[in-house]
Amino acid sequence: MSAPAALEAAALERVQEKVAAGERLDAADGLALYESDDLLALGELANLARRLRGGGDEVFFVRNLTLNQTNVCRVKCRFCAFARSARQEGAYTLSPAELADEAKRAYEQEPYNELHLVNGESPHVDFDWYLETVRALREALPSVHLKCYSASEVHHMATLSGLSYEQVLGELKQAGLDSLTGGGAEIFSARVRKLIAPGKEPAEAWLEVNRVAHELGIPSHCTMLYGHVETLAERVDHLLRLRELQDETGGFLAFVPFAVHLENTRLDPELVPATAAEVLRTIAVSRLLLDNVAHIKAYWIAMGLPLAQIALHFGADDVQGTVGREQVFHSAGARTETEQAAGRLVRYIQAAGRVPVERDTLYNELARWEAE
Ligand code: SF4
């Protein structure tokens, strides 16, 4: 065995011993995992961690609808192909009533349990527009879980209104909001944010919004957007900062890593899209480092169902959902079909040797498909 290969094997062995003993991994372990070329060993380790921490054969999905009320955004992240300025062709902003009508029509055609709503950060609306939207949705869809807005959007609402995070979140909750989405985290490093999203709030603000939400009893989701200008150490740092907040609050329901999509964005055209190996490695490292986040999602919209299926053996236990109407990843070149029928998700999960479980947003079980 060559010296680097021997070192790598020793590092993986050390991690395996820690995982088996239920010990927490540190930044050095995270880097060693990322730098390992032994992809299958990594998958096996992540799977071991998932099982040792109580995971069974279940793979979760939710019947959901994704809507975007406006694509007008002041931020202009370099990786975003979705945002427009107000006067640009294709810019749109729906009123609360228009959005609620659309959501209700979609529900009548195909009922869903979760509405996932994210928007651009429009400077042309006010906080009342958000509150009226949540109230209109709550009235139109009394039984649907309203998973609305990222921590970045909550920060934007606080800026628009002059209210504190606590006041904004308290009013949204009172209007009917059930949980927050996980977007806007990107990579927490200030260096990276300056390069890819200079108009976005600092990491500390994103984390603080989530902390306040959790304290108010509003659960949320967390994400990482990788595969652009970040280093492996910056990815590991991102994961550890999420873990630290989760230690404090326990309010994150699930973690979703996204590889950046490059089409129609303003990122360096020389960038190479993340390979399948990189996507699987990131799922596995996330599962191993995030020992306090119960669910790791293989977001099939971004990676495609075949790869999501393999990710289920690399530590993921959730494929997100039926995701009607997704626009953000599709603007940046994602080729996956949206409005995915639940039946197809079930078949893919079963073919991966796992048990499909339909859940609600809070991971309550709604249906299960046992192997025949
Ligand atoms: S990613 Fe979000 S915040 Fe950034 S430009 Fe796009 S819509 Fe705006």
Short mmCIF file of C-alpha atoms and ligand atoms in Angstrom, two decimals:
data_model
loop_
_atom_site.label_atom_id
_atom_site.label_comp_id
_atom_site.label_asym_id
_atom_site.label_seq_id
_atom_site.Cartn_x
_atom_site.Cartn_y
_atom_site.Cartn_z
CA MET A 1 0.00 0.00 0.00
CA SER A 2 1.41 3.46 -0.93
CA ALA A 3 1.93 5.98 1.90
CA PRO A 4 -1.13 8.19 1.04
CA ALA A 5 -3.36 5.13 0.62
CA ALA A 6 -2.17 3.76 3.99
CA LEU A 7 -2.82 7.14 5.64
CA GLU A 8 -6.27 7.28 4.10
CA ALA A 9 -7.11 3.77 5.27
CA ALA A 10 -5.91 4.65 8.78
CA ALA A 11 -8.09 7.81 8.80
CA LEU A 12 -11.17 5.86 7.69
CA GLU A 13 -10.47 3.22 10.32
CA ARG A 14 -10.24 5.91 12.99
CA VAL A 15 -13.59 7.33 11.88
CA GLN A 16 -15.14 3.88 11.82
CA GLU A 17 -14.02 3.25 15.41
CA LYS A 18 -15.48 6.57 16.51
CA VAL A 19 -18.78 5.94 14.73
CA ALA A 20 -19.07 2.44 16.20
CA ALA A 21 -18.34 3.84 19.68
CA GLY A 22 -20.94 6.59 19.23
CA GLU A 23 -18.23 9.27 19.45
CA ARG A 24 -18.64 12.61 17.77
CA LEU A 25 -16.54 13.30 14.65
CA ASP A 26 -14.50 16.48 14.40
CA ALA A 27 -13.34 18.77 11.60
CA ALA A 28 -10.22 16.69 10.93
CA ASP A 29 -12.40 13.57 10.54
CA GLY A 30 -14.72 15.47 8.19
CA LEU A 31 -11.81 16.52 5.99
CA ALA A 32 -10.34 13.02 5.98
CA LEU A 33 -13.71 11.66 4.85
CA TYR A 34 -14.01 14.25 2.09
CA GLU A 35 -10.47 13.56 0.89
CA SER A 36 -10.93 9.80 0.83
CA ASP A 37 -11.06 8.14 -2.60
CA ASP A 38 -12.70 5.05 -1.18
CA LEU A 39 -16.24 6.01 -2.07
CA LEU A 40 -17.79 2.67 -1.25
CA ALA A 41 -16.15 2.55 2.19
CA LEU A 42 -17.54 6.01 2.81
CA GLY A 43 -21.03 4.88 1.84
CA GLU A 44 -20.74 1.90 4.14
CA LEU A 45 -19.64 4.11 7.04
CA ALA A 46 -22.51 6.54 6.49
CA ASN A 47 -24.95 3.67 6.35
CA LEU A 48 -23.51 2.28 9.57
CA ALA A 49 -23.91 5.68 11.25
CA ARG A 50 -27.51 5.90 10.03
CA ARG A 51 -28.34 2.48 11.47
CA LEU A 52 -26.46 2.95 14.75
CA ARG A 53 -28.33 6.20 15.31
CA GLY A 54 -31.68 4.48 15.00
CA GLY A 55 -32.38 4.57 11.25
CA GLY A 56 -34.23 1.57 9.81
CA ASP A 57 -35.15 0.65 6.25
CA GLU A 58 -37.65 3.48 5.91
CA VAL A 59 -37.17 6.12 3.23
CA PHE A 60 -39.46 9.10 3.57
CA PHE A 61 -41.25 11.31 1.09
CA VAL A 62 -43.99 13.91 1.28
CA ARG A 63 -46.75 14.90 -1.14
CA ASN A 64 -45.95 18.54 -1.65
CA LEU A 65 -46.31 21.49 -3.94
CA THR A 66 -43.57 24.05 -4.45
CA LEU A 67 -44.66 27.57 -5.35
CA ASN A 68 -42.78 30.81 -5.93
CA GLN A 69 -44.86 33.95 -5.47
CA THR A 70 -42.28 36.30 -6.97
CA ASN A 71 -39.01 35.94 -8.82
CA VAL A 72 -38.14 39.61 -8.26
CA CYS A 73 -35.04 39.72 -6.11
CA ARG A 74 -32.66 42.40 -4.95
CA VAL A 75 -29.88 39.99 -4.01
CA LYS A 76 -28.59 38.69 -7.38
CA CYS A 77 -26.65 35.68 -6.18
CA ARG A 78 -24.16 34.60 -8.85
CA PHE A 79 -25.46 31.02 -8.80
CA CYS A 80 -29.10 31.99 -9.32
CA ALA A 81 -30.88 31.64 -12.65
CA PHE A 82 -34.31 32.28 -11.17
CA ALA A 83 -34.19 35.91 -9.97
CA ARG A 84 -35.21 38.93 -12.08
CA SER A 85 -35.26 42.64 -11.47
CA ALA A 86 -38.76 44.15 -11.45
CA ARG A 87 -38.58 45.50 -15.01
CA GLN A 88 -36.80 42.53 -16.54
CA GLU A 89 -38.65 40.28 -18.97
CA GLY A 90 -40.23 37.35 -17.19
CA ALA A 91 -40.46 39.12 -13.81
CA TYR A 92 -43.64 38.31 -11.92
CA THR A 93 -45.24 38.90 -8.54
CA LEU A 94 -48.51 37.25 -7.54
CA SER A 95 -50.88 38.82 -5.04
CA PRO A 96 -51.76 36.82 -1.91
CA ALA A 97 -55.18 35.99 -3.40
CA GLU A 98 -53.70 34.86 -6.74
CA LEU A 99 -51.22 32.59 -4.99
CA ALA A 100 -53.85 31.11 -2.69
CA ASP A 101 -56.12 30.46 -5.71
CA GLU A 102 -53.30 28.71 -7.54
CA ALA A 103 -52.45 26.61 -4.49
CA LYS A 104 -56.09 25.67 -4.01
CA ARG A 105 -56.59 24.75 -7.68
CA ALA A 106 -53.50 22.51 -7.53
CA TYR A 107 -54.82 20.90 -4.34
CA GLU A 108 -58.18 20.16 -5.95
CA GLN A 109 -56.42 18.44 -8.85
CA GLU A 110 -54.00 16.48 -6.65
CA PRO A 111 -54.16 16.85 -2.85
CA TYR A 112 -50.87 17.44 -1.04
CA ASN A 113 -49.80 17.69 2.62
CA GLU A 114 -47.15 20.36 2.42
CA LEU A 115 -46.89 23.66 0.61
CA HIS A 116 -43.28 24.75 0.10
CA LEU A 117 -43.12 28.46 -0.67
CA VAL A 118 -39.91 30.37 -1.42
CA ASN A 119 -39.43 33.64 -3.24
CA GLY A 120 -36.98 36.20 -4.44
CA GLU A 121 -36.35 39.01 -1.95
CA SER A 122 -38.46 41.67 -3.63
CA PRO A 123 -37.88 45.24 -2.48
CA HIS A 124 -41.32 46.14 -3.94
CA VAL A 125 -43.48 44.38 -1.34
CA ASP A 126 -43.96 44.99 2.36
CA PHE A 127 -44.32 42.76 5.40
CA ASP A 128 -48.14 42.90 5.14
CA TRP A 129 -47.90 41.22 1.73
CA TYR A 130 -46.20 38.26 3.43
CA LEU A 131 -48.68 38.17 6.30
CA GLU A 132 -51.66 38.40 3.94
CA THR A 133 -50.17 35.60 1.87
CA VAL A 134 -49.84 33.26 4.84
CA ARG A 135 -53.37 34.13 6.02
CA ALA A 136 -54.80 33.55 2.52
CA LEU A 137 -53.01 30.20 2.25
CA ARG A 138 -54.12 29.17 5.73
CA GLU A 139 -57.72 29.92 4.85
CA ALA A 140 -57.57 28.22 1.44
CA LEU A 141 -55.76 25.11 2.70
CA PRO A 142 -56.66 24.55 6.38
CA SER A 143 -55.16 21.05 6.58
CA VAL A 144 -51.94 21.67 4.62
CA HIS A 145 -48.62 22.27 6.41
CA LEU A 146 -47.35 25.70 5.39
CA LYS A 147 -43.58 25.47 5.03
CA CYS A 148 -42.85 28.98 3.91
CA TYR A 149 -39.81 31.22 3.51
CA SER A 150 -36.13 30.72 4.19
CA ALA A 151 -34.25 32.37 7.06
CA SER A 152 -32.88 34.79 4.43
CA GLU A 153 -36.43 35.85 3.54
CA VAL A 154 -37.24 36.34 7.22
CA HIS A 155 -34.14 38.54 7.46
CA HIS A 156 -35.45 40.46 4.42
CA MET A 157 -38.87 40.91 6.09
CA ALA A 158 -37.15 42.24 9.22
CA THR A 159 -35.23 44.73 7.06
CA LEU A 160 -38.38 45.80 5.18
CA SER A 161 -40.45 46.25 8.33
CA GLY A 162 -37.92 47.38 10.93
CA LEU A 163 -39.21 44.58 13.20
CA SER A 164 -37.02 42.12 15.10
CA TYR A 165 -36.70 38.49 13.97
CA GLU A 166 -38.81 37.54 16.96
CA GLN A 167 -41.61 39.92 15.97
CA VAL A 168 -41.54 38.86 12.30
CA LEU A 169 -41.58 35.16 13.11
CA GLY A 170 -44.20 35.60 15.82
CA GLU A 171 -46.55 37.36 13.40
CA LEU A 172 -45.95 34.81 10.65
CA LYS A 173 -46.73 32.01 13.10
CA GLN A 174 -49.88 33.73 14.23
CA ALA A 175 -50.93 34.11 10.58
CA GLY A 176 -50.61 30.34 10.11
CA LEU A 177 -47.02 29.53 9.17
CA ASP A 178 -45.92 26.07 10.35
CA SER A 179 -42.22 25.80 9.50
CA LEU A 180 -39.38 27.47 7.59
CA THR A 181 -37.64 26.13 4.51
CA GLY A 182 -33.86 25.66 4.58
CA GLY A 183 -32.64 27.90 1.75
CA GLY A 184 -30.19 30.77 1.91
CA ALA A 185 -27.54 28.97 3.98
CA GLU A 186 -25.31 28.46 0.88
CA ILE A 187 -21.81 28.12 2.49
CA PHE A 188 -21.34 30.00 5.75
CA SER A 189 -17.77 31.17 5.10
CA ALA A 190 -17.68 34.98 4.72
CA ARG A 191 -15.08 34.57 1.94
CA VAL A 192 -17.43 32.38 -0.09
CA ARG A 193 -20.53 34.50 0.53
CA LYS A 194 -18.67 37.56 -0.70
CA LEU A 195 -17.83 35.76 -3.95
CA ILE A 196 -21.14 34.07 -4.75
CA ALA A 197 -23.80 36.06 -2.89
CA PRO A 198 -22.40 39.44 -1.83
CA GLY A 199 -25.89 40.88 -1.30
CA LYS A 200 -26.97 38.17 1.10
CA GLU A 201 -27.06 38.47 4.89
CA PRO A 202 -24.04 37.09 6.79
CA ALA A 203 -24.10 33.52 8.09
CA GLU A 204 -24.59 34.76 11.65
CA ALA A 205 -27.93 36.34 10.67
CA TRP A 206 -29.11 33.16 8.93
CA LEU A 207 -28.26 31.12 12.01
CA GLU A 208 -29.84 33.65 14.35
CA VAL A 209 -33.17 33.61 12.46
CA ASN A 210 -33.23 29.84 12.80
CA ARG A 211 -32.33 30.02 16.49
CA VAL A 212 -35.19 32.45 17.15
CA ALA A 213 -37.61 30.36 15.05
CA HIS A 214 -36.75 27.24 17.03
CA GLU A 215 -37.19 29.12 20.32
CA LEU A 216 -40.67 30.16 19.13
CA GLY A 217 -41.55 26.55 18.33
CA ILE A 218 -41.20 26.94 14.55
CA PRO A 219 -39.13 24.04 13.19
CA SER A 220 -36.97 24.59 10.12
CA HIS A 221 -34.74 22.87 7.58
CA CYS A 222 -31.09 23.38 6.76
CA THR A 223 -29.14 23.21 3.52
CA MET A 224 -25.70 23.56 1.94
CA LEU A 225 -25.10 24.69 -1.64
CA TYR A 226 -21.75 23.30 -2.76
CA GLY A 227 -19.64 22.74 -5.84
CA HIS A 228 -18.68 26.34 -6.68
CA VAL A 229 -15.80 28.27 -5.06
CA GLU A 230 -15.72 26.72 -1.60
CA THR A 231 -12.95 24.54 -0.18
CA LEU A 232 -13.58 21.20 1.48
CA ALA A 233 -12.63 22.78 4.82
CA GLU A 234 -15.36 25.40 4.27
CA ARG A 235 -17.93 22.67 3.65
CA VAL A 236 -16.89 20.91 6.85
CA ASP A 237 -17.05 24.20 8.78
CA HIS A 238 -20.57 24.77 7.39
CA LEU A 239 -21.75 21.37 8.57
CA LEU A 240 -20.23 21.84 12.01
CA ARG A 241 -21.89 25.23 12.47
CA LEU A 242 -25.25 23.65 11.67
CA ARG A 243 -24.50 20.88 14.15
CA GLU A 244 -23.64 23.42 16.82
CA LEU A 245 -26.97 25.21 16.45
CA GLN A 246 -28.83 21.91 16.39
CA ASP A 247 -27.13 21.01 19.69
CA GLU A 248 -28.58 24.19 21.15
CA THR A 249 -32.12 24.06 19.78
CA GLY A 250 -32.90 20.70 18.14
CA GLY A 251 -35.15 22.57 15.71
CA PHE A 252 -33.82 21.37 12.34
CA LEU A 253 -36.03 18.65 10.88
CA ALA A 254 -33.72 17.65 8.05
CA PHE A 255 -30.58 18.60 6.15
CA VAL A 256 -30.48 18.95 2.35
CA PRO A 257 -27.17 19.29 0.48
CA PHE A 258 -27.49 20.73 -3.06
CA ALA A 259 -24.81 20.63 -5.74
CA VAL A 260 -24.94 23.92 -7.61
CA HIS A 261 -26.46 23.88 -11.12
CA LEU A 262 -24.45 26.06 -13.47
CA GLU A 263 -26.62 26.80 -16.52
CA ASN A 264 -27.87 30.39 -16.92
CA THR A 265 -25.93 31.52 -13.82
CA ARG A 266 -23.16 34.11 -13.45
CA LEU A 267 -20.68 31.67 -11.96
CA ASP A 268 -17.31 31.07 -13.64
CA PRO A 269 -18.12 29.23 -16.92
CA GLU A 270 -15.00 27.12 -16.38
CA LEU A 271 -16.54 25.51 -13.28
CA VAL A 272 -17.16 21.80 -13.64
CA PRO A 273 -20.49 20.46 -12.33
CA ALA A 274 -20.28 18.17 -9.31
CA THR A 275 -19.82 14.54 -10.32
CA ALA A 276 -22.06 11.75 -9.08
CA ALA A 277 -19.20 10.65 -6.79
CA GLU A 278 -19.03 14.14 -5.28
CA VAL A 279 -22.78 14.20 -4.67
CA LEU A 280 -22.66 10.80 -2.94
CA ARG A 281 -19.58 11.75 -0.93
CA THR A 282 -21.33 14.88 0.33
CA ILE A 283 -24.42 12.93 1.37
CA ALA A 284 -22.21 10.48 3.27
CA VAL A 285 -20.07 13.14 4.99
CA SER A 286 -23.22 15.05 5.97
CA ARG A 287 -24.72 11.96 7.55
CA LEU A 288 -21.51 11.25 9.42
CA LEU A 289 -20.90 14.78 10.74
CA LEU A 290 -24.51 15.77 11.42
CA ASP A 291 -25.06 13.22 14.17
CA ASN A 292 -27.91 15.28 15.65
CA VAL A 293 -30.01 15.88 12.52
CA ALA A 294 -32.37 12.94 12.08
CA HIS A 295 -32.93 13.10 8.32
CA ILE A 296 -30.62 13.66 5.35
CA LYS A 297 -32.39 14.32 2.07
CA ALA A 298 -31.36 13.14 -1.36
CA TYR A 299 -33.18 15.94 -3.17
CA TRP A 300 -34.07 14.15 -6.39
CA ILE A 301 -35.11 17.35 -8.17
CA ALA A 302 -31.49 18.47 -8.19
CA MET A 303 -29.67 15.13 -8.53
CA GLY A 304 -32.19 13.01 -10.47
CA LEU A 305 -33.98 9.91 -9.23
CA PRO A 306 -31.36 7.30 -10.25
CA LEU A 307 -28.64 9.03 -8.23
CA ALA A 308 -31.04 9.73 -5.35
CA GLN A 309 -31.69 5.99 -5.28
CA ILE A 310 -27.98 5.26 -4.79
CA ALA A 311 -27.73 8.03 -2.19
CA LEU A 312 -30.11 5.98 -0.05
CA HIS A 313 -27.12 3.67 0.51
CA PHE A 314 -24.85 6.60 1.38
CA GLY A 315 -26.74 7.81 4.42
CA ALA A 316 -29.80 9.55 2.95
CA ASP A 317 -33.22 8.49 4.25
CA ASP A 318 -35.51 10.94 2.47
CA VAL A 319 -36.11 11.86 -1.17
CA GLN A 320 -38.11 15.02 -0.38
CA GLY A 321 -41.35 14.75 -2.24
CA THR A 322 -43.58 14.91 -5.24
CA VAL A 323 -42.53 18.58 -5.67
CA GLY A 324 -45.07 19.89 -8.17
CA ARG A 325 -43.98 23.02 -10.12
CA GLU A 326 -40.35 23.42 -8.95
CA GLN A 327 -38.75 26.42 -10.74
CA VAL A 328 -35.55 27.38 -8.95
CA PHE A 329 -33.38 24.40 -9.99
CA HIS A 330 -35.06 24.12 -13.36
CA SER A 331 -34.10 27.70 -14.20
CA ALA A 332 -30.48 26.62 -13.65
CA GLY A 333 -30.71 23.58 -15.90
CA ALA A 334 -32.10 20.74 -13.76
CA ARG A 335 -33.65 18.26 -16.23
CA THR A 336 -35.77 16.27 -13.80
CA GLU A 337 -39.49 16.03 -14.43
CA THR A 338 -41.47 17.83 -11.77
CA GLU A 339 -44.97 16.90 -10.69
CA GLN A 340 -43.50 13.51 -9.95
CA ALA A 341 -46.19 11.00 -9.12
CA ALA A 342 -45.88 9.46 -5.69
CA GLY A 343 -46.09 6.02 -7.36
CA ARG A 344 -42.81 6.60 -9.16
CA LEU A 345 -41.04 7.62 -5.94
CA VAL A 346 -42.39 4.49 -4.28
CA ARG A 347 -41.04 2.28 -7.10
CA TYR A 348 -37.59 3.86 -6.98
CA ILE A 349 -37.37 3.50 -3.20
CA GLN A 350 -38.51 -0.13 -3.30
CA ALA A 351 -36.06 -0.91 -6.09
CA ALA A 352 -33.29 0.39 -3.82
CA GLY A 353 -34.30 -2.24 -1.26
CA ARG A 354 -35.91 0.22 1.12
CA VAL A 355 -39.41 0.71 2.54
CA PRO A 356 -41.22 3.80 1.22
CA VAL A 357 -42.99 5.80 3.92
CA GLU A 358 -45.17 8.76 3.11
CA ARG A 359 -44.74 11.38 5.83
CA ASP A 360 -45.96 14.82 6.72
CA THR A 361 -43.47 17.67 7.18
CA LEU A 362 -42.94 16.74 10.84
CA TYR A 363 -42.14 13.13 9.90
CA ASN A 364 -45.38 11.66 11.16
CA GLU A 365 -46.05 8.50 9.16
CA LEU A 366 -49.07 8.67 6.82
CA ALA A 367 -48.65 5.51 4.73
CA ARG A 368 -46.15 2.71 4.26
CA TRP A 369 -45.46 0.27 1.43
CA GLU A 370 -44.10 -2.97 2.90
CA ALA A 371 -42.15 -5.30 0.59
CA GLU A 372 -44.42 -7.86 -1.08
S1 SF4 B 1 -30.87 32.59 -4.74
FE1 SF4 B 1 -32.63 33.61 -3.77
S2 SF4 B 1 -31.72 35.42 -2.84
FE2 SF4 B 1 -30.22 34.73 -4.34
S3 SF4 B 1 -30.74 35.86 -6.22
FE3 SF4 B 1 -31.84 33.91 -6.33
S4 SF4 B 1 -33.85 34.35 -5.52
FE4 SF4 B 1 -32.50 36.02 -4.86
#
